[in-house]
Coordinates of C-alpha atoms in Angstrom, one line a residue:
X1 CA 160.1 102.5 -14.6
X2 CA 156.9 101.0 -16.6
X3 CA 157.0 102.4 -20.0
X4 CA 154.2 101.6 -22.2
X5 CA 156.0 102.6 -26.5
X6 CA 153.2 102.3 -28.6
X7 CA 154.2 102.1 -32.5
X8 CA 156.9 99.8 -33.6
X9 CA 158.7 101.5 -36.0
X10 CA 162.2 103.1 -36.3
X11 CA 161.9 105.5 -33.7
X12 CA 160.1 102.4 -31.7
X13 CA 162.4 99.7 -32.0
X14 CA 165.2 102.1 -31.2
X15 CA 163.7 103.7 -27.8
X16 CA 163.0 99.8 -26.7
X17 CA 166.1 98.5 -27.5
X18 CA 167.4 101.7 -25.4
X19 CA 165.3 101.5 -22.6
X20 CA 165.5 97.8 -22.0
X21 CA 169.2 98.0 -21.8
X22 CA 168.7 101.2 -18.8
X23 CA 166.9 98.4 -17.0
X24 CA 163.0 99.8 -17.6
X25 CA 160.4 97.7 -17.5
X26 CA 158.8 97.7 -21.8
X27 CA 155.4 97.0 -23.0
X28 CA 154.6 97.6 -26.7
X29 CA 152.0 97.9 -28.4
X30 CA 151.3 97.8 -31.9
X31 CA 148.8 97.1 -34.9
X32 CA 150.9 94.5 -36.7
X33 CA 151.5 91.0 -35.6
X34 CA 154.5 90.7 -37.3
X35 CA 156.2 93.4 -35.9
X36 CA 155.1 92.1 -32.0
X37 CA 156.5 88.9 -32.6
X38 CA 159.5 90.6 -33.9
X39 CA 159.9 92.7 -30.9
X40 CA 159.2 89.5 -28.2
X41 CA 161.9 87.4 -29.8
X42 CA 164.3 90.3 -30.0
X43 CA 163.4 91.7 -26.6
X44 CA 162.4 90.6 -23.0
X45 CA 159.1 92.5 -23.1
X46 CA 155.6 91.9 -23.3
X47 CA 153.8 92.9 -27.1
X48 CA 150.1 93.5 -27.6
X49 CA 148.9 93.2 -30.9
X50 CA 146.1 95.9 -30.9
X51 CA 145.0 99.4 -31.2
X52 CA 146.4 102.2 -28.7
X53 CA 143.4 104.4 -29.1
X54 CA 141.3 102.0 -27.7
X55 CA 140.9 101.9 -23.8
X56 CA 140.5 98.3 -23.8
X57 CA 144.4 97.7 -25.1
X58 CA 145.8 100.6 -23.2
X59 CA 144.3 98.6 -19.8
X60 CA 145.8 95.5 -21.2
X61 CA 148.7 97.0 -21.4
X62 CA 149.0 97.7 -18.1
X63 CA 148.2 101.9 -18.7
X64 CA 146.8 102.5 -14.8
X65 CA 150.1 101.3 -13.4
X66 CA 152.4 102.9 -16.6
X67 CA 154.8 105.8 -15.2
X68 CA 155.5 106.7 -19.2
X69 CA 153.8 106.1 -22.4
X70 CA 155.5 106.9 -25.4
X71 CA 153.6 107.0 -28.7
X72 CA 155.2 106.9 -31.7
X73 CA 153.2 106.1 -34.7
X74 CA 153.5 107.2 -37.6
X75 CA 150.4 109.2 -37.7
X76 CA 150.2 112.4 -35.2
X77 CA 146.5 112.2 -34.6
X78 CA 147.1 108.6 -33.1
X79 CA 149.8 109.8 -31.2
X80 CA 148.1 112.8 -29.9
X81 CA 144.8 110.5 -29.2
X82 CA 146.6 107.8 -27.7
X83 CA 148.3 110.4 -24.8
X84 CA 144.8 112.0 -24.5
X85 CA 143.4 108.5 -23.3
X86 CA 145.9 107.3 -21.3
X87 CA 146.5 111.0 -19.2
X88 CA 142.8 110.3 -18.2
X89 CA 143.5 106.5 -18.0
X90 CA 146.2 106.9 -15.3
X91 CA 149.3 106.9 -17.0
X92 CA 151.7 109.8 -15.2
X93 CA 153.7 111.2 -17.6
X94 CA 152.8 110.9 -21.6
X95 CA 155.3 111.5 -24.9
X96 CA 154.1 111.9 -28.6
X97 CA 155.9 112.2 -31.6
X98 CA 154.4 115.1 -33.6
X99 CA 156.0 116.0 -36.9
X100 CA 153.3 117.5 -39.2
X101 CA 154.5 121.3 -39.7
X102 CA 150.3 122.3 -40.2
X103 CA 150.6 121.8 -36.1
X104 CA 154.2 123.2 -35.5
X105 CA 152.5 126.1 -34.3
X106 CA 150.0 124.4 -32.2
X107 CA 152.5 122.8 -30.0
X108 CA 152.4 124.6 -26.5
X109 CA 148.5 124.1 -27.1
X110 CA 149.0 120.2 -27.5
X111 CA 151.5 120.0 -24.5
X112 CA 149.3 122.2 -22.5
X113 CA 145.9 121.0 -23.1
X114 CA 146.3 117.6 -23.1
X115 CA 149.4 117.5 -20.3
X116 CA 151.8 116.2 -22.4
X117 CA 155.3 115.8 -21.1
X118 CA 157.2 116.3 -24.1
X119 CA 156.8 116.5 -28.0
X120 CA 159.1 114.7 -29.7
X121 CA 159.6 116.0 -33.7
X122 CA 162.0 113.4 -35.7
X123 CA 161.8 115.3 -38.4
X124 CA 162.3 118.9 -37.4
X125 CA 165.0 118.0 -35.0
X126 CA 166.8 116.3 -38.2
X127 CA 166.5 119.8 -40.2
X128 CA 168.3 121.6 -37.0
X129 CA 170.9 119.5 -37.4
X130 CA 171.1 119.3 -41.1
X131 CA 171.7 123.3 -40.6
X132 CA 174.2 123.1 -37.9
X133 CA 176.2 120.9 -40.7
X134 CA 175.8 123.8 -43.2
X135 CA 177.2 126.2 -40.9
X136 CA 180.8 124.3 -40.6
X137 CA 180.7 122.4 -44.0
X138 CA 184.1 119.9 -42.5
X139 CA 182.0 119.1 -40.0
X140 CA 180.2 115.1 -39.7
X141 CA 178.6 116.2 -36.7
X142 CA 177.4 119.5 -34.8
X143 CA 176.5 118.8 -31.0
X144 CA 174.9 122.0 -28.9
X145 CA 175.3 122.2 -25.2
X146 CA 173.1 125.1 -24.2
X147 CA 173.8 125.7 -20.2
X148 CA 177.3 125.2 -20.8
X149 CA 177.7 127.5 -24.2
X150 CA 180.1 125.0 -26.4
X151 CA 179.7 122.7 -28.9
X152 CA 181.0 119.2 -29.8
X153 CA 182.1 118.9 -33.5
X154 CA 183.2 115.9 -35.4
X155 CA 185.7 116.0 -38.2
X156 CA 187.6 113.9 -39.9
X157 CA 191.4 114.5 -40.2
X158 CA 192.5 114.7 -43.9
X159 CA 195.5 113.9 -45.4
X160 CA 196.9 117.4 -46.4
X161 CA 195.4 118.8 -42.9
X162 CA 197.4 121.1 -41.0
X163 CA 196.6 118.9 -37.9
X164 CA 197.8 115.9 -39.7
X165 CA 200.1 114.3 -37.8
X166 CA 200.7 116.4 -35.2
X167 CA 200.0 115.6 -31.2
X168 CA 197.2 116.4 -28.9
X169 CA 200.1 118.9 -26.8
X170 CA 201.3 120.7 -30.0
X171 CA 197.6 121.4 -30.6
X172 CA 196.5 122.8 -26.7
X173 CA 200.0 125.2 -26.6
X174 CA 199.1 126.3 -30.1
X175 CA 195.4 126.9 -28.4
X176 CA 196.6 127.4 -24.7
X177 CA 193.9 125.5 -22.6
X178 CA 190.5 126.9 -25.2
X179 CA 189.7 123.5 -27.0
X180 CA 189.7 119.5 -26.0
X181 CA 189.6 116.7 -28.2
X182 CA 188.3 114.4 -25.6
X183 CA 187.9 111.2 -28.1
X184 CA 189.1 109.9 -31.0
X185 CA 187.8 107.2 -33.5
X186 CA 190.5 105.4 -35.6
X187 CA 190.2 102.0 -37.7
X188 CA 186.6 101.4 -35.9
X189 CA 188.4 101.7 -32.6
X190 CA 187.5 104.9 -30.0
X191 CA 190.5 106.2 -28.2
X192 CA 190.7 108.4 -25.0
X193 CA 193.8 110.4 -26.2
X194 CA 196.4 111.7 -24.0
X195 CA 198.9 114.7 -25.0
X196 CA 201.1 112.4 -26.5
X197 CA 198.7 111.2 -28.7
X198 CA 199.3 112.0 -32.8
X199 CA 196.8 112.5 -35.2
X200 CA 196.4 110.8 -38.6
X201 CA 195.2 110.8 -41.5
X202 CA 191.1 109.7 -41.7
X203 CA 190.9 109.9 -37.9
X204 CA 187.3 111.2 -36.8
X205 CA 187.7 113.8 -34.0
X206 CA 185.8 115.1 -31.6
X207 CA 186.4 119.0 -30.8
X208 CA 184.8 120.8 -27.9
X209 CA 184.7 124.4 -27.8
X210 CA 182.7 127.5 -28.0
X211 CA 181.6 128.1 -31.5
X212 CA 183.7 131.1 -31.2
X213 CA 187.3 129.0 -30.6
X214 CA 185.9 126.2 -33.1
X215 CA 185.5 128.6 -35.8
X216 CA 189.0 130.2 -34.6
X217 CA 190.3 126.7 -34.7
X218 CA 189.2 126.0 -38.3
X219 CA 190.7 128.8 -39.6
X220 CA 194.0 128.3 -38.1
X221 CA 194.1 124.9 -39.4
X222 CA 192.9 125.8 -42.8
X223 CA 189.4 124.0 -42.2
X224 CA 186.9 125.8 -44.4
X225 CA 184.8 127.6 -42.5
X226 CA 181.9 129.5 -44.9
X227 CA 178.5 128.6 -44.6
X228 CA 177.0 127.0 -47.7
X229 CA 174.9 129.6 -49.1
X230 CA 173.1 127.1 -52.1
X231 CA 171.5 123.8 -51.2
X232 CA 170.2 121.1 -53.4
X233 CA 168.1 118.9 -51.6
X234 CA 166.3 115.8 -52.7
X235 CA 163.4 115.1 -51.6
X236 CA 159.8 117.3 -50.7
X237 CA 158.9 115.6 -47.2
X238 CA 158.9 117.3 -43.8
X239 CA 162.1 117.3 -43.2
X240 CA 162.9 118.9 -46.5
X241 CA 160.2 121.5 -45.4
X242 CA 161.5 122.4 -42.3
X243 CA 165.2 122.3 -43.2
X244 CA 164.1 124.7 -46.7
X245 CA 161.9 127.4 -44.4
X246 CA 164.8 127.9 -42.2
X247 CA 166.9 127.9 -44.7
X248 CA 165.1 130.2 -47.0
X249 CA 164.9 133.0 -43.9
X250 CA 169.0 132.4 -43.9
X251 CA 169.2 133.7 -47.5
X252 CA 170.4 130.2 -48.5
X253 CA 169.3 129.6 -51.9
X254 CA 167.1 126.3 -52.4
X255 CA 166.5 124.1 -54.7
X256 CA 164.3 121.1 -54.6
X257 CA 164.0 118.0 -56.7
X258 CA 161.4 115.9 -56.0
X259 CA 159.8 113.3 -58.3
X260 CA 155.6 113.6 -57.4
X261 CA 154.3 116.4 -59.1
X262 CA 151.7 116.6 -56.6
X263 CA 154.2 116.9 -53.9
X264 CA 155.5 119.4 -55.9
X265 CA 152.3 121.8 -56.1
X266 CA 151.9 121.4 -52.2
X267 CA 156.0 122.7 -51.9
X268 CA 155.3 125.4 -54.5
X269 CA 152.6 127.2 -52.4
X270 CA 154.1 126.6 -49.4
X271 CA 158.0 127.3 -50.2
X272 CA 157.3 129.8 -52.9
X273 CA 161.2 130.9 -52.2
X274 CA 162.3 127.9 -53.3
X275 CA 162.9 126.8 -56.7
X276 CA 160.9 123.2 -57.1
X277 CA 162.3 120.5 -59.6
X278 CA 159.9 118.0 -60.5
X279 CA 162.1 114.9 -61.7
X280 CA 164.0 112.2 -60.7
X281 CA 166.6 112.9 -59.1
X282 CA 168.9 109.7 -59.3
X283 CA 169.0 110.6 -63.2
X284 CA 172.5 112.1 -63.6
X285 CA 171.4 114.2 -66.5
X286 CA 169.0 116.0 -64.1
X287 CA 171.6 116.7 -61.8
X288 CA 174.4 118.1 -63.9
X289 CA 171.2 120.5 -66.0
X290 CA 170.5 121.6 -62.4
X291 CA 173.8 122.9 -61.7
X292 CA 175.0 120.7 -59.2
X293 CA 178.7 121.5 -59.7
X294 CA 178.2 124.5 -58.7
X295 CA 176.3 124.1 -55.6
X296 CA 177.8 124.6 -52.1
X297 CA 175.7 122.1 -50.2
X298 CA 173.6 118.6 -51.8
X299 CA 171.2 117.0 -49.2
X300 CA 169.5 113.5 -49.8
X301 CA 166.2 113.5 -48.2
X302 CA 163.9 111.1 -49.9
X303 CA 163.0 108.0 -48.1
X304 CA 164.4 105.5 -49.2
X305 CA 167.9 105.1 -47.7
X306 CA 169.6 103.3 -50.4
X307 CA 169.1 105.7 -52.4
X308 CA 169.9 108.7 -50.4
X309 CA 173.0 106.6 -49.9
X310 CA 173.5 106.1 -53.4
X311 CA 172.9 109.9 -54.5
X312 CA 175.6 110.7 -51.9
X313 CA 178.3 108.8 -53.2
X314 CA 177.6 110.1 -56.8
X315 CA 177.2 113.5 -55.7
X316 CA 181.0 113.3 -54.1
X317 CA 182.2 112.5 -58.3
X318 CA 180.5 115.1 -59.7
X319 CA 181.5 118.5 -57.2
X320 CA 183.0 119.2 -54.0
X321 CA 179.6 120.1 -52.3
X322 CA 179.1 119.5 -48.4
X323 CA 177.4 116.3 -48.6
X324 CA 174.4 115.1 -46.0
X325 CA 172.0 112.3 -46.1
X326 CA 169.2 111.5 -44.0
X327 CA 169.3 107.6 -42.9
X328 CA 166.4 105.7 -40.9
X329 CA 168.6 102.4 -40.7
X330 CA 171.4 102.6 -38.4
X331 CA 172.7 99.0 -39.8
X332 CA 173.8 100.6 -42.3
X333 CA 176.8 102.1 -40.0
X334 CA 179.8 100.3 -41.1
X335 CA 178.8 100.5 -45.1
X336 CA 178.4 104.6 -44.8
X337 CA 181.2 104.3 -42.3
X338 CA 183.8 102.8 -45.0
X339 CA 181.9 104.8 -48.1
X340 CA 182.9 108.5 -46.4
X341 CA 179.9 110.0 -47.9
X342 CA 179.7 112.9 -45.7
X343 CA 177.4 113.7 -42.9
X344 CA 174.7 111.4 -41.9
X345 CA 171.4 111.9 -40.2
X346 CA 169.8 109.8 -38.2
X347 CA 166.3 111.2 -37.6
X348 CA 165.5 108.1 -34.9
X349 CA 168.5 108.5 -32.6
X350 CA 167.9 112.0 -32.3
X351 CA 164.4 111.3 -31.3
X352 CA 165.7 108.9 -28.7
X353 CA 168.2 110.8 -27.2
X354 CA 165.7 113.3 -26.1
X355 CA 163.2 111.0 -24.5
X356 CA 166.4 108.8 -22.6
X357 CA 167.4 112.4 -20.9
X358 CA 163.8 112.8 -19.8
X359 CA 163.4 109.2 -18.6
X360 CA 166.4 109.5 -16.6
X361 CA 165.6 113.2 -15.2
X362 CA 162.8 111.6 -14.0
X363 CA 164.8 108.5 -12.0
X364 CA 167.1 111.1 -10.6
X365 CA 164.5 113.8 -9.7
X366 CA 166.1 113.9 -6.1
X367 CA 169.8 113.0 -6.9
X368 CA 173.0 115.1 -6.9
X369 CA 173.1 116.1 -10.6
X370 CA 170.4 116.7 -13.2
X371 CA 170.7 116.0 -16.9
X372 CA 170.2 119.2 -19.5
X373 CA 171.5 117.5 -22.3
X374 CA 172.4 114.2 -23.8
X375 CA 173.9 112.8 -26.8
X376 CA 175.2 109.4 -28.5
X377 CA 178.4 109.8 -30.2
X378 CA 180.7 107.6 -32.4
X379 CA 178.4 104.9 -33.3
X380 CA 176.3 105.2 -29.4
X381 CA 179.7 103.9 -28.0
X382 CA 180.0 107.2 -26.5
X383 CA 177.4 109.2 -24.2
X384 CA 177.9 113.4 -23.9
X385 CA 176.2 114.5 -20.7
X386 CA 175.6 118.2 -19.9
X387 CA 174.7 118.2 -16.1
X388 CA 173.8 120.2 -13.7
X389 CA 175.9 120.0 -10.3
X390 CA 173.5 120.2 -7.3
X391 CA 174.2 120.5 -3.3
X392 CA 175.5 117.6 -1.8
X393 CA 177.5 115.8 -4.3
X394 CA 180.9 114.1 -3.5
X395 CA 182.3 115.9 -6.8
X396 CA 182.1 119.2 -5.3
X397 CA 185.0 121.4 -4.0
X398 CA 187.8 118.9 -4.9
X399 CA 190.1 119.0 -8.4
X400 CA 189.1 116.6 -10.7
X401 CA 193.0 114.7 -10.5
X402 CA 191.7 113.9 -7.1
X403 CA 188.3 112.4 -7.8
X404 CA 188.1 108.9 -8.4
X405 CA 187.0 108.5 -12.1
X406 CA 186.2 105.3 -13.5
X407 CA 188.2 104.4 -17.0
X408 CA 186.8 105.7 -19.6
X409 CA 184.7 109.5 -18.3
X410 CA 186.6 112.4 -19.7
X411 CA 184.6 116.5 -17.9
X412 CA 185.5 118.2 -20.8
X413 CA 184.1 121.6 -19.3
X414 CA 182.8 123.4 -16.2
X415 CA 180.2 126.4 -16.4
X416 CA 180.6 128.0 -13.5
X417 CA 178.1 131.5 -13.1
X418 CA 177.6 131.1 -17.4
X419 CA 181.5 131.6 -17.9
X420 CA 182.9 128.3 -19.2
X421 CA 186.2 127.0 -19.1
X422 CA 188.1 123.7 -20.4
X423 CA 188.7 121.1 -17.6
X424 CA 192.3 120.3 -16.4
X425 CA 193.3 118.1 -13.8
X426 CA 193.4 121.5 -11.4
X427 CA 190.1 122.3 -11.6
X428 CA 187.3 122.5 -9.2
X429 CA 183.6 121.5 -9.4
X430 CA 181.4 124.0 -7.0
X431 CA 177.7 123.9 -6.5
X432 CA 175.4 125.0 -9.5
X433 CA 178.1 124.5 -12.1
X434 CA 177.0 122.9 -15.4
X435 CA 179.7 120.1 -16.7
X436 CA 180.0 118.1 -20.0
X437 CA 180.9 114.9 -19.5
X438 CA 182.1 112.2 -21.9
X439 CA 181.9 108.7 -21.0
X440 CA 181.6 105.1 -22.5
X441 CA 179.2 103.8 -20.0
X442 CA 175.6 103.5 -20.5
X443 CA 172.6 104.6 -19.2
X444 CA 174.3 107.3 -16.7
X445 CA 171.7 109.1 -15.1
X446 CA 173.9 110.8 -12.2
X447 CA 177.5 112.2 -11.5
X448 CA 178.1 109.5 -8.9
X449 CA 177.8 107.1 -11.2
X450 CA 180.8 108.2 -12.8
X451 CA 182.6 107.5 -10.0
X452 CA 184.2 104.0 -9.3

């Protein structure tokens, strides 16, 4: 395809590294020199220094001929302008990141109106999964697969755990067939596990289940299960806003520390639930006179990522409060990795995720299998695929110990008729069933390609 990403940013850089690896065809446009000559020496794509709202760079960019533009900016109203000009310039399909909350309720209006494709919003899609975490406060990660009804959870196995060294087949008799723990990360290394396979202490694992078996599974494995029901968050931007509204309407109580007293007169009138702090929040002093020892949740939204980084790993010394943090950076990976400071966020990749499944919906518009859902797990090594099984697929009508895999794709589940099951080797794939698949492959965009 020829994708036109204007805005070379986090959210940018991410999407092109991304797409150029699925093979597309990247132009990329942006306002700063420095960041085009960053993104030609890094990348096998052409770079216009320019301005996307004008009609003149879109052409030079090749807008007539594009099959997808992307714009991503940081400022809505160029977003929204720049898909307004290239819909009538020719482009076919058009993406803008919109994150303002005045226009949250303006969105069907903006896809509508101006044809848009999709809406990306980094920051609202950060506070959904920010409350997912405080649902299941052992959890690093909360994955939702709507078709199929389960969830993927990540957790890491702690020392005095019940699960602690224990194997994969003591765990499914104890369970009988209702949960998989399809992969395993241990020492920097992601494992396939078989039944033999033990558990150890500070191994991350994946769980996938309904919520209703991985809240059963918690318990009987002494996981804490309650929902935080006080949050300290750090922070007053629009993540913070969206995360504290939903929140709020939870009956979560919220407090807010953020260090612009003007920012803190705009989150007064419009969180007037919320009890706003206007200080600085790296000041340990603040902290403990705010009673964080006795909250049940801390997140670090400001942004700057050191110190969101930074607040986290102080936060961890001073109370036993689920921890998350919002990080643009991912290169900071394998220092948060080694740190265990709790849950991380990573506003960008979530962004990306979403526009990769539509980009390669719309390769496979014909093909056996549709994608509903996608996500990048353990550090993107891992791809979680929900996809719909259409007529005419080879995967169809035979058990799965019969179909020839290739090494490394795991179907966790099958949905057939909305009543879901865990995979075994006996099971049968039939037309119109929704699967989750795991794999280690990239840029899968159809069940045959799962196939060797």
């Amino acid at each position: 395809m020829q994708i036109i990403i204007v805005g070379y940013g986090n959210i940018g850089r991410t999407l092109t590294e991304q797409l150029i690896i699925e093979g597309h065809d990247i132009t990329v446009i942006d306002s700063n020199p420095e960041k085009i000559e960053e993104v030609i020496a890094a990348s096998d794509v052409l770079g216009i220094v320019g301005n996307a709202t004008s009609i003149g760079t879109q052409i030079e960019a090749g807008v007539a001929q594009a099959d997808l533009l992307i714009a991503v900016t940081r400022s809505d109203e160029v977003n929204l302008l720049c898909c307004l000009i290239a819909k009538r310039a020719g482009a076919r399909h058009i993406i803008a990141r919109v994150s303002n909350p005045i226009y949250n309720k303006e969105i069907q209006f903006f896809k509508e109106d101006l044809g848009l494709s999709m809406i990306i919003n980094p920051q609202l899609t950060a506070a959904r999964e920010m409350i997912n975490l405080l649902k299941f406060p052992s959890a690093l990660h909360i994955d939702s697969f709507p078709k199929s009804k389960v969830e993927s959870v990540g957790f890491r196995v702690e020392k005095d755990s019940a699960i602690c060294n224990k194997s994969l087949k003591e765990l499914a008799g104890m369970f009988l067939g209702k949960i998989l723990i399809p992969i395993v990360e241990r020492d920097d290394e992601v494992i396939v596990p078989d039944g033999d396979f033990f558990l150890k202490e500070k191994d991350i694992v994946t769980l996938l289940a309904t919520n209703h078996e991985i809240v059963g599974f918690f318990r009987k494995v002494k996981i804490p299960t309650t929902s935080a029901k006080s949050v300290m968050i750090v922070g007053g931007g629009r993540t913070t806003i969206y995360l504290a509204k939903n929140l709020i309407e939870m009956g979560v109580k919220v407090k807010i520390i953020e260090r612009d007293i003007r920012r803190c007169e705009m989150l007064i009138e419009m969180l007037p639930k919320a009890m706003i702090i206007h200080g600085d929040a790296t000041d340990k002093e603040l902290l403990i006179e705010e009673g964080i020892e006795d909250v049940e949740a801390f997140v670090t939204n400001s942004n700057i990522d050191e110190e969101n980084i930074m607040l986290a790993m102080c936060v961890k010394t001073l109370c036993k409060a689920k921890v998350i943090s919002k990080v643009h950076r991912v290169s900071y990976n394998e220092i948060i990795d080694d740190l265990d400071i709790g849950s991380v966020i990573y506003p960008k990749n979530s962004a990306a995720e979403h526009i990769l499944k539509y980009v390669r919906g719309k390769r496979n518009t014909m093909g056996s299998s549709s994608i509903e859902t996608l996500y990048r797990l353990n550090d993107n090594r891992v791809e979680a695929l929900e996809m719909v099984i259409r007529k005419g697929s080879s995967v169809i009508g035979k058990p799965l110990k019969d179909i020839p895999w290739k090494s490394g794709v795991i179907i966790g589940c099958i949905n057939h008729k909305g009543s879901t099951s865990i995979a075994n080797g006996n099971s049968v794939i039939k037309e119109g069933d929704t699967i989750i698949l795991f794999t280690d492959s990239k840029g899968m965009k159809n069940i045959e390609d799962a196939l060797r």
